Tab-separated table of C-alpha atoms in Angstrom:
chain	number	residue	atom	x	y	z
A	161	MET	CA	-17.798	5.741	-15.087
A	162	SER	CA	-18.656	9.364	-14.370
A	163	HIS	CA	-16.037	11.949	-15.313
A	164	ALA	CA	-16.452	13.741	-11.969
A	165	PRO	CA	-14.231	11.326	-9.952
A	166	LEU	CA	-11.546	11.608	-12.633
A	167	LEU	CA	-11.498	15.375	-12.255
A	168	VAL	CA	-11.494	15.136	-8.458
A	169	VAL	CA	-8.488	12.816	-8.223
A	170	ALA	CA	-6.489	14.494	-11.018
A	171	PRO	CA	-4.537	16.749	-8.595
A	172	LEU	CA	-3.126	13.699	-6.771
A	173	PRO	CA	-0.823	12.412	-9.547
A	174	ALA	CA	-0.138	15.985	-10.650
A	175	ALA	CA	1.099	16.836	-7.152
A	176	ALA	CA	3.231	13.674	-7.027
A	177	ILE	CA	4.935	14.616	-10.301
A	178	ALA	CA	5.479	18.178	-9.068
A	179	TRP	CA	7.082	16.934	-5.842
A	180	THR	CA	9.320	14.587	-7.806
A	181	LEU	CA	10.581	17.534	-9.871
A	182	HIS	CA	11.089	19.580	-6.703
A	183	LEU	CA	13.063	16.810	-4.963
A	184	ALA	CA	15.161	16.229	-8.070
A	185	ALA	CA	16.054	19.938	-8.315
A	186	ALA	CA	16.437	20.755	-4.613
A	187	PRO	CA	16.778	17.579	-2.544
A	188	GLU	CA	18.460	19.207	0.483
A	189	PRO	CA	18.602	18.117	3.283
A	190	PHE	CA	18.272	14.720	1.565
A	191	ALA	CA	20.956	13.203	-0.581
A	192	VAL	CA	19.914	12.730	-4.193
A	193	ASP	CA	19.299	8.974	-3.888
A	194	ALA	CA	17.363	9.352	-0.630
A	195	ALA	CA	15.245	12.153	-2.137
A	196	LEU	CA	14.463	10.055	-5.215
A	197	SER	CA	13.461	7.164	-2.966
A	198	VAL	CA	10.997	9.433	-1.166
A	199	ALA	CA	9.716	10.803	-4.483
A	200	LEU	CA	9.232	7.284	-5.849
A	201	GLY	CA	7.209	6.355	-2.786
A	202	ILE	CA	4.965	9.398	-3.231
A	203	LEU	CA	4.425	8.487	-6.886
A	204	ILE	CA	3.616	4.844	-6.077
A	205	PHE	CA	1.103	5.667	-3.369
A	206	SER	CA	-0.507	8.420	-5.435
A	207	VAL	CA	-1.139	5.945	-8.246
A	208	ILE	CA	-2.519	3.364	-5.800
A	209	ALA	CA	-4.798	5.940	-4.165
A	210	VAL	CA	-6.143	7.089	-7.544
A	211	ALA	CA	-6.698	3.499	-8.700
A	212	GLY	CA	-8.377	2.641	-5.406
A	213	ILE	CA	-10.742	5.591	-5.593
A	214	LEU	CA	-11.673	5.067	-9.238
A	215	LEU	CA	-11.796	1.273	-9.389
A	216	SER	CA	-12.442	-0.248	-5.962
A	217	ARG	CA	-14.111	2.857	-4.484
A	218	GLY	CA	-12.919	1.651	-1.081
A	219	ARG	CA	-12.659	3.848	2.008
A	220	TRP	CA	-8.998	2.846	2.402
A	221	SER	CA	-8.150	4.626	-0.861
A	222	ARG	CA	-9.414	7.941	0.471
A	223	TRP	CA	-7.399	7.504	3.655
A	224	LEU	CA	-4.364	6.633	1.559
A	225	ALA	CA	-4.856	9.823	-0.446
A	226	ARG	CA	-4.900	11.760	2.815
A	227	ALA	CA	-1.668	10.057	3.872
A	228	VAL	CA	-0.029	11.011	0.562
A	229	VAL	CA	-1.079	14.634	0.992
A	230	THR	CA	0.296	14.603	4.548
A	231	ALA	CA	3.615	13.167	3.339
A	232	GLU	CA	3.846	15.873	0.681
A	233	ALA	CA	3.228	18.546	3.303
A	234	LEU	CA	6.064	17.088	5.407
A	235	VAL	CA	8.373	17.187	2.385
A	236	PHE	CA	7.494	20.868	1.911
A	237	VAL	CA	8.420	21.585	5.529
A	238	ALA	CA	11.624	19.537	5.421
A	239	THR	CA	13.115	20.806	2.152
A	240	ASP	CA	14.362	24.202	1.045
A	241	PRO	CA	11.709	26.466	-0.499
A	242	THR	CA	11.832	26.733	-4.285
A	243	VAL	CA	9.457	27.829	-7.020
A	244	ALA	CA	8.846	24.169	-7.842
A	245	GLY	CA	8.185	23.476	-4.155
A	246	TYR	CA	5.606	26.254	-3.856
A	247	THR	CA	3.968	25.088	-7.075
A	248	ALA	CA	3.825	21.517	-5.778
A	249	ALA	CA	2.401	22.756	-2.468
A	250	GLY	CA	-0.356	24.579	-4.340
A	251	ILE	CA	-1.295	21.442	-6.263
A	252	THR	CA	-1.235	19.456	-3.006
A	253	ALA	CA	-3.611	21.977	-1.449
A	254	ALA	CA	-5.947	21.500	-4.412
A	255	ALA	CA	-5.727	17.716	-3.959
A	256	LEU	CA	-6.587	18.068	-0.266
A	257	VAL	CA	-9.653	20.172	-1.055
A	258	ALA	CA	-10.710	17.656	-3.710
A	259	ILE	CA	-10.512	14.546	-1.531
A	260	GLU	CA	-11.982	16.210	1.563
A	261	GLY	CA	-14.821	17.910	-0.288
A	262	PRO	CA	-18.278	16.406	-0.838
A	263	TRP	CA	-17.567	15.322	-4.420
A	264	LEU	CA	-16.439	11.816	-3.457
A	265	ASP	CA	-19.061	11.206	-0.758
A	266	GLY	CA	-21.440	9.460	-3.133
A	267	TRP	CA	-18.671	7.649	-4.972
A	268	VAL	CA	-16.522	6.096	-2.236
A	269	ARG	CA	-18.236	3.287	-0.369
A	270	LYS	CA	-19.357	4.069	3.150
A	271	ARG	CA	-18.842	0.466	4.259
A	272	PRO	CA	-16.109	-2.068	3.456
A	273	SER	CA	-16.754	-4.360	0.509
A	274	ALA	CA	-17.827	-7.850	1.563
A	275	GLU	CA	-15.722	-9.383	-1.212
A	276	GLY	CA	-12.594	-7.252	-0.852
A	277	PRO	CA	-9.561	-7.983	1.319
A	278	GLY	CA	-9.628	-6.853	4.903
A	279	PRO	CA	-7.492	-4.098	6.379
A	280	THR	CA	-4.725	-6.467	7.498
A	281	PRO	CA	-3.807	-7.835	4.030
A	282	ILE	CA	-4.032	-4.304	2.643
A	283	GLY	CA	-1.671	-3.209	5.416
A	284	VAL	CA	0.836	-5.910	4.401
A	285	VAL	CA	0.825	-4.740	0.773
A	286	LEU	CA	1.018	-1.039	1.564
A	287	GLY	CA	3.633	-1.646	4.255
A	288	GLY	CA	5.885	-3.496	1.838
A	289	LEU	CA	5.597	-0.682	-0.700
A	290	ALA	CA	6.205	1.899	2.027
A	291	LEU	CA	9.692	0.528	2.634
A	292	THR	CA	10.846	2.385	-0.489
A	293	PRO	CA	10.222	5.899	0.865
A	294	ILE	CA	10.967	4.845	4.443
A	295	VAL	CA	14.573	3.898	3.618
A	296	GLY	CA	15.005	7.377	2.129
A	297	VAL	CA	13.699	9.033	5.286
A	298	ALA	CA	15.695	6.663	7.508
A	299	SER	CA	18.986	7.459	5.796
A	300	PRO	CA	18.686	11.030	4.470
A	301	ALA	CA	22.455	11.472	4.042
A	302	GLY	CA	22.557	8.735	1.422
A	303	LEU	CA	21.491	5.164	0.824
A	304	ALA	CA	23.720	2.147	1.235
A	305	VAL	CA	23.317	-0.883	-1.001
A	306	TRP	CA	21.347	-2.631	1.744
A	307	HIS	CA	18.813	0.205	1.826
A	308	GLY	CA	18.214	-0.298	-1.880
A	309	ILE	CA	17.921	-4.062	-1.435
A	310	LEU	CA	15.367	-3.648	1.356
A	311	GLY	CA	13.294	-1.148	-0.621
A	312	ALA	CA	13.327	-3.341	-3.732
A	313	ALA	CA	12.453	-6.432	-1.676
A	314	GLY	CA	9.509	-4.590	-0.155
A	315	VAL	CA	8.120	-3.769	-3.612
A	316	LEU	CA	8.665	-7.329	-4.880
A	317	LEU	CA	7.090	-8.967	-1.829
A	318	ALA	CA	4.150	-6.557	-1.801
A	319	TRP	CA	3.481	-7.199	-5.496
A	320	SER	CA	3.789	-10.980	-5.052
A	321	TYR	CA	1.524	-10.977	-2.001
A	322	ALA	CA	-1.059	-8.865	-3.830
A	323	ARG	CA	-0.975	-11.542	-6.553
A	324	ALA	CA	-1.807	-14.151	-3.860
A	325	MET	CA	1.503	-16.013	-4.149
A	326	PRO	CA	1.815	-18.064	-0.932
A	327	TRP	CA	5.638	-17.998	-0.893
A	328	SER	CA	5.585	-14.215	-0.519
A	329	LEU	CA	3.716	-14.421	2.782
A	330	TRP	CA	6.341	-16.746	4.250
A	331	ALA	CA	9.133	-14.583	2.878
A	332	ILE	CA	7.638	-11.574	4.666
A	333	ARG	CA	7.156	-13.581	7.845
A	334	VAL	CA	10.595	-15.179	7.972
A	335	ALA	CA	13.030	-13.273	5.757
A	336	LEU	CA	12.074	-9.604	6.016
A	337	VAL	CA	13.568	-8.969	9.457
A	338	PRO	CA	16.965	-10.599	8.714
A	339	LEU	CA	17.065	-8.755	5.377
A	340	ALA	CA	16.419	-5.446	7.149
A	341	VAL	CA	19.135	-5.850	9.802
A	342	PRO	CA	22.048	-4.535	7.653
A	343	ALA	CA	19.995	-1.518	6.541
A	344	ILE	CA	19.042	-0.815	10.153
A	345	VAL	CA	22.672	-1.029	11.287
A	346	LEU	CA	23.781	1.334	8.509
A	347	SER	CA	21.128	3.942	9.373
A	348	PRO	CA	21.487	6.773	11.898
A	349	PRO	CA	19.815	6.126	15.290
A	350	ALA	CA	16.502	7.804	14.463
A	351	GLY	CA	16.393	6.095	11.092
A	352	ALA	CA	17.205	2.742	12.663
A	353	VAL	CA	14.241	3.131	15.005
A	354	LEU	CA	11.967	4.065	12.094
A	355	LEU	CA	13.084	1.123	9.968
A	356	SER	CA	12.818	-1.304	12.883
A	357	ALA	CA	9.284	-0.169	13.696
A	358	ALA	CA	8.211	-0.448	10.053
A	359	VAL	CA	9.655	-3.931	9.524
A	360	ILE	CA	8.305	-5.268	12.826
A	361	THR	CA	4.841	-3.901	12.042
A	362	ILE	CA	4.776	-5.459	8.563
A	363	THR	CA	5.976	-8.796	9.946
A	364	ALA	CA	3.341	-8.738	12.693
A	365	LEU	CA	0.606	-8.051	10.151
A	366	ALA	CA	1.877	-10.924	7.998
A	367	TRP	CA	1.519	-13.345	10.930
A	368	ALA	CA	-2.163	-12.479	11.359
A	369	LYS	CA	-4.692	-15.127	10.347
A	370	GLU	CA	-6.407	-12.729	7.981
A	371	SER	CA	-3.168	-12.312	6.021
A	372	PHE	CA	-2.838	-16.089	5.707
A	373	LEU	CA	-6.395	-16.525	4.449
A	374	ALA	CA	-5.845	-13.859	1.804
A	375	VAL	CA	-3.433	-16.165	-0.045
A	376	HIS	CA	-4.761	-19.508	1.266
A	377	PRO	CA	-8.540	-19.444	0.879
A	378	MET	CA	-10.399	-21.611	3.348
A	379	PHE	CA	-11.896	-23.608	0.486
A	380	ASP	CA	-9.476	-23.978	-2.402
A	381	ARG	CA	-11.948	-26.285	-4.079
A	382	LEU	CA	-15.672	-26.211	-3.824
A	383	PRO	CA	-17.183	-29.500	-2.638
A	384	GLY	CA	-18.569	-31.563	-5.484
A	385	PRO	CA	-22.220	-32.483	-5.738
A	386	ARG	CA	-23.349	-35.382	-3.644
A	387	SER	CA	-24.355	-38.515	-5.476
A	388	ALA	CA	-27.553	-39.621	-3.830
A	389	THR	CA	-28.382	-43.332	-4.061
A	390	PRO	CA	-32.118	-43.779	-4.152
A	391	GLY	CA	-33.379	-46.000	-1.398
A	392	PRO	CA	-35.990	-48.678	-1.747
A	393	GLY	CA	-39.452	-47.300	-2.271
A	394	PRO	CA	-42.460	-48.177	-0.213
A	395	GLY	CA	-43.598	-51.711	-0.693
A	396	SER	CA	-40.322	-52.788	-2.297
A	397	GLY	CA	-38.906	-54.529	0.735
A	398	GLY	CA	-39.106	-57.928	-0.939
A	399	SER	CA	-41.441	-60.241	-2.740
A	400	GLY	CA	-44.520	-61.295	-0.883
A	401	ALA	CA	-45.338	-64.943	-0.278
């Protein structure tokens, strides 16, 4: 692997760490637990974006990196300015220049991989992980126990689905909405709308055929070789008189 992509993506995890320190020191207007939930989400998605760029080289990883940078910019706008915040914003700006510059053009694939998962299964995984920061945004004044349960369930189900465990798909399809109802009820109106939209979107993606095939391949077993029985050769139709 060339060292150039490593240098290009280095600002992404650095910015995530800087924003975590900023949110830990000055979480306002978020409560401490809500701010840490947002920070954890930024860290998770930064790591996934870096791994995607370096290992899979998929286009989705570059878009995910852009989404992380956008989320960090929103945190800068929403929170009180501090030295740590300005430092984190500077690192985020460097990350934006790195991922938007020409340095990754020859590294990231221009077309989707024929062997990789499609956008729908990727959306299920990323959506499940996104519940962790979303509960922090949905309930900025503080998280209830049900917010923590929903965020943890999202991580568990996303990890299990990424490992192609069939039960996780049905858990997302059937159990995610009922599990989210208490967290939605305990959120302020705007947060309830955000949580509802996120959970409904993830559930809809899980019901897509592409999501099913990602954990239930069309051919679990390859067909075995045919055993051909040789037929009678010419002139072997019987004994002549």
